[in-house]
Short mmCIF file of C-alpha atoms in Angstrom, two decimals:
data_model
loop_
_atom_site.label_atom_id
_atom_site.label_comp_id
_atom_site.label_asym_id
_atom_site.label_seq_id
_atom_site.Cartn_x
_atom_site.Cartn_y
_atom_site.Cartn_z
CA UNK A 23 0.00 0.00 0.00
CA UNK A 24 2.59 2.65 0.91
CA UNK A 25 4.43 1.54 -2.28
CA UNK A 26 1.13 2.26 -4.49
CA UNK A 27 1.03 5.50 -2.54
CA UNK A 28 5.24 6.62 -3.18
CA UNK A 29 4.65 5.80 -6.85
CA UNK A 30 1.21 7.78 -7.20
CA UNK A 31 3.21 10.40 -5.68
CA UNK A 32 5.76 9.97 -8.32
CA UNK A 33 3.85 10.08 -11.19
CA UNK A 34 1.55 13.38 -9.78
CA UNK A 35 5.18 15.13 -9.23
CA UNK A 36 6.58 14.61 -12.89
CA UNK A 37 3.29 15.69 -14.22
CA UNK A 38 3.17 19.26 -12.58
CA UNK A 39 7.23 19.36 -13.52
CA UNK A 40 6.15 18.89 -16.84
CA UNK A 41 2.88 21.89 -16.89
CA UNK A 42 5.26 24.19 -15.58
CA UNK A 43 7.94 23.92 -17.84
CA UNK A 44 5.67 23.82 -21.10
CA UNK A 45 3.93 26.95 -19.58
CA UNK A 46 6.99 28.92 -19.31
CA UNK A 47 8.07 27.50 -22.69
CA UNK A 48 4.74 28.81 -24.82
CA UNK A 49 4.01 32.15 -22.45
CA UNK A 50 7.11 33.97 -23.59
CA UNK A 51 6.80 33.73 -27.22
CA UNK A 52 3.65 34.56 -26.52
CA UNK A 53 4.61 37.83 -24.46
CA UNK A 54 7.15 38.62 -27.11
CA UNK A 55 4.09 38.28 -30.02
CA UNK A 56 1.76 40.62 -28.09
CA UNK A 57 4.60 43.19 -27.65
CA UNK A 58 5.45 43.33 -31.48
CA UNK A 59 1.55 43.07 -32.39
CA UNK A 60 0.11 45.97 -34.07
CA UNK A 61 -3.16 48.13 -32.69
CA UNK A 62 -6.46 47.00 -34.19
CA UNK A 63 -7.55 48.86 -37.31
CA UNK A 64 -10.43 48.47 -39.22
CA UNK A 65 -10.08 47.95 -42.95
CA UNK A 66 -12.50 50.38 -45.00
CA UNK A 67 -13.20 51.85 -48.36
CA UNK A 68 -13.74 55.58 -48.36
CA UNK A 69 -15.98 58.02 -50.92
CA UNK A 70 -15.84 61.58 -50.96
CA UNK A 71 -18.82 63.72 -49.71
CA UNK A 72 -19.85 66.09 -53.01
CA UNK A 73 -22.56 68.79 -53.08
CA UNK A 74 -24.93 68.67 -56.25
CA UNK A 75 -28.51 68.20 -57.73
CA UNK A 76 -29.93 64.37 -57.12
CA UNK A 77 -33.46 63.61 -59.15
CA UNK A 78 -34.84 60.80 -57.39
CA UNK A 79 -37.44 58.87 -58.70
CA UNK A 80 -40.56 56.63 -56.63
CA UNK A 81 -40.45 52.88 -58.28
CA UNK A 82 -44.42 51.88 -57.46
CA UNK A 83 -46.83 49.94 -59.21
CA UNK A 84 -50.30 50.96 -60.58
CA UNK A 85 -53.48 49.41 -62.35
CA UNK A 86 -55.22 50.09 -65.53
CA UNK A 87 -58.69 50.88 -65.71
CA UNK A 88 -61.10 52.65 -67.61
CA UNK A 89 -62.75 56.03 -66.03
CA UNK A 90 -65.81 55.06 -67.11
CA UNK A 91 -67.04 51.33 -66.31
CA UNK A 92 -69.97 50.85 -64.75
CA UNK A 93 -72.74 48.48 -63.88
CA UNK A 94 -75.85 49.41 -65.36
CA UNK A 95 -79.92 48.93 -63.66
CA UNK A 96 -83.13 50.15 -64.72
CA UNK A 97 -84.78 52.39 -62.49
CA UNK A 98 -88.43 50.77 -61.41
CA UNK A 99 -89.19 47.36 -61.44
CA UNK A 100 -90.33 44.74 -63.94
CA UNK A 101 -89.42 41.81 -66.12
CA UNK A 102 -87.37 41.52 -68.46
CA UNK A 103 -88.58 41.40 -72.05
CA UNK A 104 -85.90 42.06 -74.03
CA UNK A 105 -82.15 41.99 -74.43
CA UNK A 106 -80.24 43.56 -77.35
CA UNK A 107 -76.65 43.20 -76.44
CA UNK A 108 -74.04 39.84 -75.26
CA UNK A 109 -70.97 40.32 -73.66
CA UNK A 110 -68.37 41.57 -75.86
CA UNK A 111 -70.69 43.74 -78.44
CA UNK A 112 -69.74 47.25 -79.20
CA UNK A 113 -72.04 49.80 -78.25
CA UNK A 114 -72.92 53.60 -78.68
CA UNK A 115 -74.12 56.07 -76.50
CA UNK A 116 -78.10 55.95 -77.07
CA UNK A 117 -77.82 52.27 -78.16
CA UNK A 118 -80.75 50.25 -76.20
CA UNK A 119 -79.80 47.64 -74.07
CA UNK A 120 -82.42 45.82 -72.54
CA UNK A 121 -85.59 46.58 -72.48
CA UNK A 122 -88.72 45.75 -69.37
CA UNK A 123 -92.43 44.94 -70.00
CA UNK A 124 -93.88 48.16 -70.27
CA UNK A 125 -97.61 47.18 -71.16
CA UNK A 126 -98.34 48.51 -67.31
CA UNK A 127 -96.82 52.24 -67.46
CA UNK A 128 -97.94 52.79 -71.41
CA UNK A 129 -101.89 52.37 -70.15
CA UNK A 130 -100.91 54.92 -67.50
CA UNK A 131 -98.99 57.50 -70.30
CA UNK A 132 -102.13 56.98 -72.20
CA UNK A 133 -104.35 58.09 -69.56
CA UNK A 134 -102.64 60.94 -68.44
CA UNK A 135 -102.90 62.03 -71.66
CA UNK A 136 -106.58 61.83 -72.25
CA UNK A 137 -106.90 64.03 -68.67
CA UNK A 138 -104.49 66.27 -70.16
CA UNK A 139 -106.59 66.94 -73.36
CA UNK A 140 -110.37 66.82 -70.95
CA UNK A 141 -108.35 70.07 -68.99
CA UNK A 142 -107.16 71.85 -71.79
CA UNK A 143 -110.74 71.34 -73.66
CA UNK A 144 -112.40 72.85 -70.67
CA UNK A 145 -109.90 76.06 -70.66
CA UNK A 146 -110.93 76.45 -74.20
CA UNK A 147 -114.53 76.67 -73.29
CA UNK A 148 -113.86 79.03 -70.19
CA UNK A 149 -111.45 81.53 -72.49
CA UNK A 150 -114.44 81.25 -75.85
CA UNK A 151 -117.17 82.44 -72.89
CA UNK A 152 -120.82 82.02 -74.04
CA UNK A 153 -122.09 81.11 -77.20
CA UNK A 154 -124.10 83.82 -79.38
CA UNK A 155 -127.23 81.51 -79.37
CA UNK A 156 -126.97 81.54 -75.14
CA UNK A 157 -126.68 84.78 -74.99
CA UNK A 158 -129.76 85.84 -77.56
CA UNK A 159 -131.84 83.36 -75.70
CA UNK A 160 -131.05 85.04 -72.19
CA UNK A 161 -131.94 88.21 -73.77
CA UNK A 162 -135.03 87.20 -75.46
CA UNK A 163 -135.66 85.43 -71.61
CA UNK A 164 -135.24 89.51 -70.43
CA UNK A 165 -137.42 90.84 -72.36
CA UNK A 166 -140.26 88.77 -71.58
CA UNK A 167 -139.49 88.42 -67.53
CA UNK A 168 -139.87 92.48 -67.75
CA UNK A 169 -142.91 92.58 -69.80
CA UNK A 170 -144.18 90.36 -67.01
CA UNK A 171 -142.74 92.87 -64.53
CA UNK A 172 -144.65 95.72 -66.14
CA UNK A 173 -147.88 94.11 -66.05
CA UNK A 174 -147.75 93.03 -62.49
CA UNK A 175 -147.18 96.63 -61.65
CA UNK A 176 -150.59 97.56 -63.85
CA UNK A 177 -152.44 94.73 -61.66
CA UNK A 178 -150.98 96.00 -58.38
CA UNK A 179 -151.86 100.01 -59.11
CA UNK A 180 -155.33 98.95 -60.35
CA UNK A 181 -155.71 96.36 -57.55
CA UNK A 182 -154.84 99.19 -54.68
CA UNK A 183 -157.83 101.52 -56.56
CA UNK A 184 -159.87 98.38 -56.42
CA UNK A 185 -159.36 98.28 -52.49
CA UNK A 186 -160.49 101.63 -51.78
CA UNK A 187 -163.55 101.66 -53.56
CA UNK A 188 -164.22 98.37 -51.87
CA UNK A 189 -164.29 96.31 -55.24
CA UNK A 190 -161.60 93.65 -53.97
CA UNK A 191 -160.45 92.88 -50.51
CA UNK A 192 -157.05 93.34 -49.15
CA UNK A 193 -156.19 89.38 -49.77
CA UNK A 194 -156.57 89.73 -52.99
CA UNK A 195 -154.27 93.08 -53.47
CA UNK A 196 -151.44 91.49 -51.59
CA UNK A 197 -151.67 88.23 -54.04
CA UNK A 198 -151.20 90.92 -57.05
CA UNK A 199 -148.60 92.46 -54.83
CA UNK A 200 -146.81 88.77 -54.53
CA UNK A 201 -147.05 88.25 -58.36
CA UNK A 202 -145.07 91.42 -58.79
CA UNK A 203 -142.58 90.87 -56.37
CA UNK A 204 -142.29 87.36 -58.04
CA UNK A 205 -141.90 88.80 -61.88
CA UNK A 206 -139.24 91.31 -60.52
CA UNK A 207 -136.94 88.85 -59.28
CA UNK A 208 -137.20 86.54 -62.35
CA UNK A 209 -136.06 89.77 -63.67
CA UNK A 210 -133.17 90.29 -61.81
CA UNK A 211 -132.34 87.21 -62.38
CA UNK A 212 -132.33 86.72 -65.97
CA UNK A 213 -130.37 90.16 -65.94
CA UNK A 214 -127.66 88.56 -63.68
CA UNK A 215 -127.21 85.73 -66.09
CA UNK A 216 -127.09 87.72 -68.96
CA UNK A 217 -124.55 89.79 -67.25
CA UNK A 218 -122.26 87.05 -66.76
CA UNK A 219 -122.81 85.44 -70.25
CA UNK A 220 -121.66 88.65 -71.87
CA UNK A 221 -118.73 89.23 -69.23
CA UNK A 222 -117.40 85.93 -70.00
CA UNK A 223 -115.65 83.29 -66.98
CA UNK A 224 -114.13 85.25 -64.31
CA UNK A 225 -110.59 85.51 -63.70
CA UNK A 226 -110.74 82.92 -60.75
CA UNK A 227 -112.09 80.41 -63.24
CA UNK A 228 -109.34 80.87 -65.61
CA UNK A 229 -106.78 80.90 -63.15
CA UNK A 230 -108.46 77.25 -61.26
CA UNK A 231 -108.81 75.71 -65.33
CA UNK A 232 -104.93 76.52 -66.34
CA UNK A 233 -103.63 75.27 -62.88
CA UNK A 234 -105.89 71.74 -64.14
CA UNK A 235 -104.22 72.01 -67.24
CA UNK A 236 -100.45 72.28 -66.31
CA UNK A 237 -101.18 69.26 -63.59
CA UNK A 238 -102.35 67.28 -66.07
CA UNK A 239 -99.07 67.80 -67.95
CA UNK A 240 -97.06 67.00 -64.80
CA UNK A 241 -98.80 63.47 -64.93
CA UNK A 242 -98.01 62.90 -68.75
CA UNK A 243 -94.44 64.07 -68.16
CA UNK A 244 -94.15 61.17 -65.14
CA UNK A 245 -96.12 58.74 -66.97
CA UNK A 246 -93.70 59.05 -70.05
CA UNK A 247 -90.35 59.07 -67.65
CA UNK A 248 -92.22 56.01 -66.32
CA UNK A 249 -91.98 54.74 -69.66
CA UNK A 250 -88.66 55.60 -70.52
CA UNK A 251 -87.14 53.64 -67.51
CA UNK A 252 -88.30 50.57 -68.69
CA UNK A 253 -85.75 50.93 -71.68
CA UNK A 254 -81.42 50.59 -70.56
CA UNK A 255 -79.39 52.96 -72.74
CA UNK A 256 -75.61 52.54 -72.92
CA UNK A 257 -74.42 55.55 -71.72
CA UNK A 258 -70.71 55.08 -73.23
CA UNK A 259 -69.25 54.34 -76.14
CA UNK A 260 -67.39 50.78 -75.56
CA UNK A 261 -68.10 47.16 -74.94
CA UNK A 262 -70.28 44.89 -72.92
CA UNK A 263 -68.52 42.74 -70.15
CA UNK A 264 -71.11 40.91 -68.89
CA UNK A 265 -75.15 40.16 -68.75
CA UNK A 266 -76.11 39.23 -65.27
CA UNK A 267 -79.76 38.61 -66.07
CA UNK A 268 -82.01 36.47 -69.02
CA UNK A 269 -85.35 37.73 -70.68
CA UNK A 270 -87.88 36.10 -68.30
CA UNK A 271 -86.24 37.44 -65.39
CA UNK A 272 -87.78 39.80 -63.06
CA UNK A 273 -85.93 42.36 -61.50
CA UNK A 274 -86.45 45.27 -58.50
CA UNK A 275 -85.40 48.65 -58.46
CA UNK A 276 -81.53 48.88 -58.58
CA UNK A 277 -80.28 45.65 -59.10
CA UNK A 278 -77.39 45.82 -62.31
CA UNK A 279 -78.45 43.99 -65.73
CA UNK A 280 -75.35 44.89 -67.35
CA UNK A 281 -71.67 45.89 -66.97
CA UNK A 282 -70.10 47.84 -69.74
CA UNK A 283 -66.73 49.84 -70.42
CA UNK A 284 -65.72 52.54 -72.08
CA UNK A 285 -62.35 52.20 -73.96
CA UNK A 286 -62.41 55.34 -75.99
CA UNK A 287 -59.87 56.44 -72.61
CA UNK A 288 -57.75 54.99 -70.08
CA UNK A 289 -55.75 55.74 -66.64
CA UNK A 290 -53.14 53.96 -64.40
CA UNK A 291 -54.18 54.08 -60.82
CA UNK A 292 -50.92 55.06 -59.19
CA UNK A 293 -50.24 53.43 -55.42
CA UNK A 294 -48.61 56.10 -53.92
CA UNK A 295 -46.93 55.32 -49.98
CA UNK A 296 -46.96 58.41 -47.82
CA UNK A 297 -43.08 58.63 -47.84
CA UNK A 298 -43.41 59.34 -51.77
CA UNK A 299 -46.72 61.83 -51.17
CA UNK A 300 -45.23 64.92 -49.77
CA UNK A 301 -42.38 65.30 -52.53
CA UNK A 302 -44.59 65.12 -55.74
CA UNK A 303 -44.61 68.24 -58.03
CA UNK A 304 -47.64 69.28 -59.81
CA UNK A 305 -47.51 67.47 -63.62
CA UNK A 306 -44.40 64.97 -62.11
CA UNK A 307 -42.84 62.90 -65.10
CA UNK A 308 -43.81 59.40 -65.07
CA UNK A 309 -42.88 55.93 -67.09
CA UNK A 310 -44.91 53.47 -67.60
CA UNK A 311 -43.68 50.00 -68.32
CA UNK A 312 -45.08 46.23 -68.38
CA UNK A 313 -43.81 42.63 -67.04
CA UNK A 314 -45.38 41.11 -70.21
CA UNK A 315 -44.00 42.81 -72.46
CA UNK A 316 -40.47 43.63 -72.87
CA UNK A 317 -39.30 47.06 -73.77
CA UNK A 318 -42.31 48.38 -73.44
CA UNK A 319 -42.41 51.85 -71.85
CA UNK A 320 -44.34 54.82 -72.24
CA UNK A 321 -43.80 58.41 -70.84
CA UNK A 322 -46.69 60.27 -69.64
CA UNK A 323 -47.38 63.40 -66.91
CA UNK A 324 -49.35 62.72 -63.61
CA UNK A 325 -52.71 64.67 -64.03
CA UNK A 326 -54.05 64.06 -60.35
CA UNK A 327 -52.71 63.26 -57.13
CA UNK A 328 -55.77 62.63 -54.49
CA UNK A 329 -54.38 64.29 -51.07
CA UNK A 330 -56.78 62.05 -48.80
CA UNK A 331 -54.88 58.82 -48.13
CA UNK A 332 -56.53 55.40 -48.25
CA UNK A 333 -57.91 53.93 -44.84
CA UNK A 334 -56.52 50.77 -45.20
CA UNK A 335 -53.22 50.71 -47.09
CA UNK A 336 -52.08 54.55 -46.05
CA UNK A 337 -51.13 54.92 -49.67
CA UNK A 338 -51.91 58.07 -51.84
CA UNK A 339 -54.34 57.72 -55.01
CA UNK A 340 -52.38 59.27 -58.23
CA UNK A 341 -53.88 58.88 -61.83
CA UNK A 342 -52.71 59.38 -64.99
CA UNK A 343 -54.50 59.79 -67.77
CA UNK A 344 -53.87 58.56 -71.34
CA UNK A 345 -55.79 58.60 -74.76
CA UNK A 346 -56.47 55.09 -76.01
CA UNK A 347 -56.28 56.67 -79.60
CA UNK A 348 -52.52 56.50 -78.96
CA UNK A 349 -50.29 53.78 -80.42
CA UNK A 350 -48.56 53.11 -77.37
CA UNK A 351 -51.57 53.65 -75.35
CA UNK A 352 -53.41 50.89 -76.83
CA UNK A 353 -51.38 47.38 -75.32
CA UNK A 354 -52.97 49.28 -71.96
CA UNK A 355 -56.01 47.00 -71.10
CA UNK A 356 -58.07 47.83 -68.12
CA UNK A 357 -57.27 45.21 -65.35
CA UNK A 358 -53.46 45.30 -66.53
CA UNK A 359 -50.33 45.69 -63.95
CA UNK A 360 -48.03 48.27 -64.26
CA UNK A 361 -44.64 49.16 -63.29
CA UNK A 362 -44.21 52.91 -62.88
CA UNK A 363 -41.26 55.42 -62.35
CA UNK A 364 -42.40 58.04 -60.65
CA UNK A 365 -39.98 61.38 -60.53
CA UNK A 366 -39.75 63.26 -57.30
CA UNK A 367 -38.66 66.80 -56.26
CA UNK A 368 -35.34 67.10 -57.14
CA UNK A 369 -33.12 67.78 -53.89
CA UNK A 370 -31.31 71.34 -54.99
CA UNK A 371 -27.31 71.58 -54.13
CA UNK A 372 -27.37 68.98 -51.40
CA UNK A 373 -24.88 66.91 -49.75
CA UNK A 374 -24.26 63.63 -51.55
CA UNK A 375 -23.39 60.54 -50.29
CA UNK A 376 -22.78 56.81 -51.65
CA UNK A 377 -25.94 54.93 -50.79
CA UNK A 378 -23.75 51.97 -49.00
CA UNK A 379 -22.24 54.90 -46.91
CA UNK A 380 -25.63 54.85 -45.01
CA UNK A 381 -25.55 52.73 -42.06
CA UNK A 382 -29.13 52.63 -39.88
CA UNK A 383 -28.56 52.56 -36.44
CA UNK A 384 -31.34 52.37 -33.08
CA UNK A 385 -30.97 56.08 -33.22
CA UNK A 386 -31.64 56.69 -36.55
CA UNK A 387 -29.62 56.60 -39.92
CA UNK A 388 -25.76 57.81 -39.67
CA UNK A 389 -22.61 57.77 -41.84
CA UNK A 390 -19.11 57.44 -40.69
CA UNK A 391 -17.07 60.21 -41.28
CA UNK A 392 -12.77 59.64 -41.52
CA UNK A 393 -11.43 61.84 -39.66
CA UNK A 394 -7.48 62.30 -39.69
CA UNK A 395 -6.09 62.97 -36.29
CA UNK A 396 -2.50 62.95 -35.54
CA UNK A 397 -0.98 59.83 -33.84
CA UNK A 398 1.99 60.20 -30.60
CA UNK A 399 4.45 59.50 -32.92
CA UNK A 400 3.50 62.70 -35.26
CA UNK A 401 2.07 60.11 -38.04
CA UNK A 402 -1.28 60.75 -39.83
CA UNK A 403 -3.83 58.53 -39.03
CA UNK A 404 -7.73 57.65 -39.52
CA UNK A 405 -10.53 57.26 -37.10
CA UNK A 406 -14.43 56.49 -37.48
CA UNK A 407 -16.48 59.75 -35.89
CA UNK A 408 -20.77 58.96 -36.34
CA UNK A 409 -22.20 61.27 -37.85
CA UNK A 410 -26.13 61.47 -37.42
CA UNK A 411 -28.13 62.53 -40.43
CA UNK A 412 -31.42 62.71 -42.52
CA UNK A 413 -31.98 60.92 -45.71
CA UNK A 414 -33.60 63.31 -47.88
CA UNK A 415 -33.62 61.20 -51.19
CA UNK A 416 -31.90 58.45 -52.86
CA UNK A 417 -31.68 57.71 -56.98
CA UNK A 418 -28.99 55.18 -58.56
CA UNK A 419 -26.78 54.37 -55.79
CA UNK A 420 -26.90 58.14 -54.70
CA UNK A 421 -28.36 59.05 -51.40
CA UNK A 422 -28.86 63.08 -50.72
CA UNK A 423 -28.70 63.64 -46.89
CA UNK A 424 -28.15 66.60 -44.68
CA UNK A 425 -26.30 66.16 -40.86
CA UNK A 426 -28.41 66.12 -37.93
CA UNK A 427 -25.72 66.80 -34.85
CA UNK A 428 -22.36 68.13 -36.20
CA UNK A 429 -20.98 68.40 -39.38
CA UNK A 430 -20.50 67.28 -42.71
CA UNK A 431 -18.98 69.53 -45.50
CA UNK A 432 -18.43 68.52 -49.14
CA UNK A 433 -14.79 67.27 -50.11
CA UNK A 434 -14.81 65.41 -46.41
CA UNK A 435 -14.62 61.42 -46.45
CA UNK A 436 -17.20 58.73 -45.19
CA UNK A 437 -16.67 54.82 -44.88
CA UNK A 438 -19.12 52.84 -47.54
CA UNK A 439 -17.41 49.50 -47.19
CA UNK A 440 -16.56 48.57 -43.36
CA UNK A 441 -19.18 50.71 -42.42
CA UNK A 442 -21.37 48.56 -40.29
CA UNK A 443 -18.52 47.68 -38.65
CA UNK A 444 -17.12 51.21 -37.16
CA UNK A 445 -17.01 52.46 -33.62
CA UNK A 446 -16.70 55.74 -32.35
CA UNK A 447 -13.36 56.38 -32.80
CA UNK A 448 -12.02 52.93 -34.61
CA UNK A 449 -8.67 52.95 -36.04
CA UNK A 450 -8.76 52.96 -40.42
CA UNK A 451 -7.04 51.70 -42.97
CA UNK A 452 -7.65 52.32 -46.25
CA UNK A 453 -8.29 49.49 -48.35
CA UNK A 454 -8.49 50.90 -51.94
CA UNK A 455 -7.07 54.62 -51.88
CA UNK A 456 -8.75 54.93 -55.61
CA UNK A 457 -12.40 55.24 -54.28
CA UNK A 458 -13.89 58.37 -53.66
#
């Protein structure tokens, strides 16, 4: 046992012998390395900061559609008894469509018109007044009434004598006396009539008969609107996308019949994001060009930017607006996809930066200026400052910014590659002295 325990010993001794002299062995080569090492530097590409014009330009997307397609739907109810058009016919403007069952509102046009021709007869009548035959009759009527008149008053003068010489009684004086009274009204009476058949109506009358008249043309004016609903015009010039109903078919007040387009012109609905909105120019230069087919681009001018932005997307509305008369125009089919350059405001005698040189931080977006500070030994040398700025635009490569804290001047140098990689105040090397 104490033999197992010597030799244990040994073995435990030799080992540790042997750590310490392979540590001293590999720690002073080591010591000697560190002391002949060099400081850390970072390797970087540099560009030179230049002041100048940058046109930047939106890449976005927009859809082509026609201004003017539209579902079309009578306006009343009925069935359908007619349909003059199939999906992919030309049509005018004026062109019927479709047509309803108008048996219904043609009875009603009719009547309103016999009313209207009953009121205007009667106005007629009122503004002729009375016949010639009416009126010789109502004098004729006069004259005898006061013939009448005259000889009651003969009977009632003779009849009063009579009284006082006792030849009739009293009774029979006041029944002469009635009979007068009797023929004198008939008189008046006749005269009244005769009056008013040689004044003609009255002013009232006309006034009551013309107000008949011009309701009566009220109700042939709805009746034939009534009619005219039952009939679909096309109110475009273009072609018929779909039917959505057969003859047979009734339908209520609203509901579409047909779809049609007009293709005489054409605009690209423009997605616009916000970040894009606020540097558009009024008539901005825009190209158009299409996935499908290659080399295909068109120039055209934005005619309308809506300034409300859309409550689901956030995105801006822009349109433009093209002629489909135009060559180039015409491979435009509404429905089609679009790929569109959009120019911006251009950024006037800003500071310009390599778009690589932009390095986006927690804090914002920054770009690492090289600054040359002297070193202890009196040697040049290169170290990484931050410099915070704004990103006003960007366009091939080319970003246009402008320095938040500090400062950035034109002809001064900033870090594009190593860039994501530099500290405050790193050590630099430059890489490739050619770029600028």
């Amino acid at each position: 046992m104490g033999r197992s325990f010597g030799i244990l010993s040994f073995v435990v001794g030799a080992a540790v012998l042997a750590a310490v002299v392979w540590w001293v062995r590999t720690s002073e080569p080591a010591r000697r390395e560190e002391e002949v090492r060099p400081p850390y530097v970072l390797p970087v590409t540099l560009a030179e900061v230049t002041r100048g014009d940058l046109a930047p330009v939106a890449r976005i997307t927009g859809t082509v559609r026609s201004p003017a397609q539209a579902k079309l739907a009578f306006q009343t109810r009925g069935v359908v008894a007619a349909l003059g058009v199939r999906a992919g016919d030309r049509i005018e403007v004026g062109s019927e469509l479709a047509r309803l069952d108008s048996r219904e509102e043609e009875l009603l046009l009719a009547a309103a018109v016999a009313g209207l021709g009953l009121a205007e007869r009667e106005l007629d009548k009122l503004r002729a007044g009375e016949r010639v035959e009416v009126i010789d009759r109502l004098e004729a009527e006069r004259d005898v009434v006061r013939a009448e008149e005259e000889i009651a008053a003969v009977e009632v003068a003779r009849g009063a004598k009579l009284v006082t010489d006792r030849v009739i009684s009293q009774a029979g004086l006041d029944r002469l006396m009635a009979v007068h009274s009797a023929a004198v009204a008939r008189t008046e009476s006749v005269d009244h009539r005769l009056s008013e058949a040689l004044a003609g109506a009255r002013t009232e009358d006309l006034a009551i008969a013309e107000a008949k008249v011009e309701v009566a043309r009220s109700a042939v004016a709805l009746a034939q609107e009534a009619v005219a609903r039952t009939v679909l015009w096309s109110p475009v010039n273009g072609v018929v996308l779909r039917r959505f109903v057969a003859v047979g078919d009734y339908l209520p007040v609203g509901q579409p019949a047909l779809e049609v387009v007009d293709l005489t012109e054409i605009e690209v609905e423009l997605e616009i994001p916000p970040r894009f909105a606020a540097r558009i120019t009024d008539g901005a230069h825009v190209r158009l060009r299409m996935d499908e087919f290659e080399g295909f681009e068109l120039a055209a001018i934005l005619d309308v930017q809506i300034p409300v932005a859309d409550l689901r997307s956030r995105n801006f509305r822009g349109l433009v607006r093209l002629p489909a008369s135009e060559s180039r125009s015409a491979a435009l089919k509404p429905g089609m996809f679009v790929r569109v350059d959009l120019a911006l405001a251009i950024e006037k005698h800003a500071l310009l930066v390599p778009a690589d040189s932009i390095r986006i931080t927690e804090a914002g977006p920054i770009v690492v200026r090289a600054k040359e500070t002297e070193a202890p030994d009196g040697m040049p040398v290169l170290t990484a400052e931050w410099v915070p700025v704004r990103v006003l635009a960007s366009e091939g490569g080319t970003s246009a910014v402008e320095p938040l804290g500090g400062t950035l001047r034109a002809g001064e140098r900033v870090i594009v590659t190593g860039v994501d990689l530099a500290f405050e105040g790193a050590p630099l090397v430059v890489r490739d002295r050619e770029a600028r």
